[in-house]
Amino acid sequence: MKIAMVGTGYVGLVSGVCFSDFGHEVVCVDKDPRKLDMLERGEVPI
């Protein structure tokens, strides 16, 4: 299943990680470019 998570805060990011761990394809969307940059570097923004 393909899932889009809006927001990479405590709920969105944790939910997205859990869904991906179950084998789903997850895309996270956020309006804060700093959070997205951190995620691309493998850092956790929360």
Backbone as CSV, one residue per row, in Angstrom:
resi,resn,N_x,N_y,N_z,CA_x,CA_y,CA_z,C_x,C_y,C_z
1,MET,0.840,-1.162,0.000,0.000,0.000,0.000,0.896,1.239,0.000
2,LYS,0.496,2.271,-0.697,1.217,3.545,-0.701,0.493,4.510,0.233
3,ILE,1.253,5.125,1.141,0.687,6.015,2.149,1.427,7.340,2.124
4,ALA,0.684,8.443,2.228,1.278,9.777,2.341,0.957,10.323,3.730
5,MET,1.994,10.695,4.463,1.824,11.281,5.787,2.046,12.784,5.665
6,VAL,1.069,13.561,6.102,1.188,15.014,6.071,1.667,15.457,7.444
7,GLY,2.880,15.980,7.484,3.480,16.415,8.735,4.493,15.404,9.225
8,THR,5.634,15.900,9.694,6.677,15.017,10.212,6.947,15.315,11.679
9,GLY,5.881,15.574,12.406,6.011,15.800,13.845,5.937,14.485,14.593
10,TYR,5.568,14.548,15.863,5.531,13.360,16.701,4.573,12.302,16.165
11,VAL,3.427,12.700,15.677,2.437,11.724,15.207,2.747,11.263,13.787
12,GLY,2.959,12.191,12.873,3.159,11.834,11.470,4.410,11.025,11.222
13,LEU,5.512,11.428,11.797,6.772,10.727,11.560,6.768,9.340,12.190
14,VAL,6.294,9.244,13.415,6.251,7.942,14.089,5.285,7.004,13.370
15,SER,4.134,7.507,12.964,3.171,6.679,12.227,3.763,6.220,10.899
16,GLY,4.430,7.144,10.193,5.044,6.792,8.914,6.105,5.717,9.058
17,VAL,6.908,5.813,10.106,7.940,4.807,10.349,7.301,3.457,10.657
18,CYS,6.248,3.462,11.456,5.570,2.198,11.784,4.956,1.561,10.543
19,PHE,4.294,2.359,9.705,3.708,1.821,8.478,4.784,1.261,7.555
20,SER,5.920,1.951,7.462,6.986,1.460,6.587,7.592,0.173,7.141
21,ASP,7.628,0.049,8.459,8.144,-1.170,9.074,7.245,-2.370,8.758
22,PHE,5.953,-2.111,8.549,5.011,-3.169,8.173,5.081,-3.488,6.685
23,GLY,5.934,-2.774,5.944,6.132,-3.072,4.534,5.436,-2.140,3.562
24,HIS,4.800,-1.096,4.056,4.119,-0.151,3.183,5.105,0.891,2.648
25,GLU,4.788,1.459,1.495,5.596,2.538,0.918,5.051,3.859,1.447
26,VAL,5.877,4.607,2.149,5.428,5.823,2.834,6.176,7.038,2.300
27,VAL,5.432,8.113,2.048,6.009,9.404,1.677,5.543,10.412,2.722
28,CYS,6.501,11.121,3.332,6.166,12.146,4.320,6.253,13.525,3.673
29,VAL,5.277,14.360,3.964,5.208,15.715,3.415,5.182,16.693,4.585
30,ASP,5.987,17.750,4.475,5.999,18.762,5.520,6.285,20.118,4.880
31,LYS,5.781,21.185,5.490,6.008,22.521,4.942,7.296,23.157,5.461
32,ASP,7.938,22.531,6.455,9.176,23.057,7.030,10.374,22.409,6.328
33,PRO,11.076,23.150,5.469,12.204,22.559,4.729,13.346,22.095,5.628
34,ARG,13.488,22.680,6.830,14.549,22.245,7.747,14.325,20.810,8.210
35,LYS,13.066,20.467,8.485,12.760,19.091,8.894,13.065,18.114,7.775
36,LEU,12.709,18.474,6.560,12.951,17.585,5.424,14.445,17.422,5.173
37,ASP,15.212,18.491,5.331,16.663,18.405,5.177,17.263,17.468,6.226
38,MET,16.772,17.571,7.454,17.261,16.693,8.518,16.952,15.232,8.207
39,LEU,15.747,14.966,7.727,15.357,13.590,7.402,16.209,13.030,6.272
40,GLU,16.522,13.858,5.279,17.353,13.398,4.172,18.771,13.048,4.639
41,ARG,19.232,13.713,5.716,20.563,13.409,6.253,20.518,12.248,7.252
42,GLY,19.325,11.709,7.510,19.197,10.594,8.440,19.041,11.026,9.885
43,GLU,18.761,12.312,10.106,18.563,12.836,11.460,17.062,12.883,11.776
44,VAL,16.726,12.850,13.049,15.330,12.872,13.477,14.977,14.282,13.956
45,PRO,13.965,14.931,13.359,13.642,16.317,13.707,12.765,16.473,14.954
46,ILE,12.478,15.378,15.662,11.639,15.494,16.870,12.419,15.077,18.086
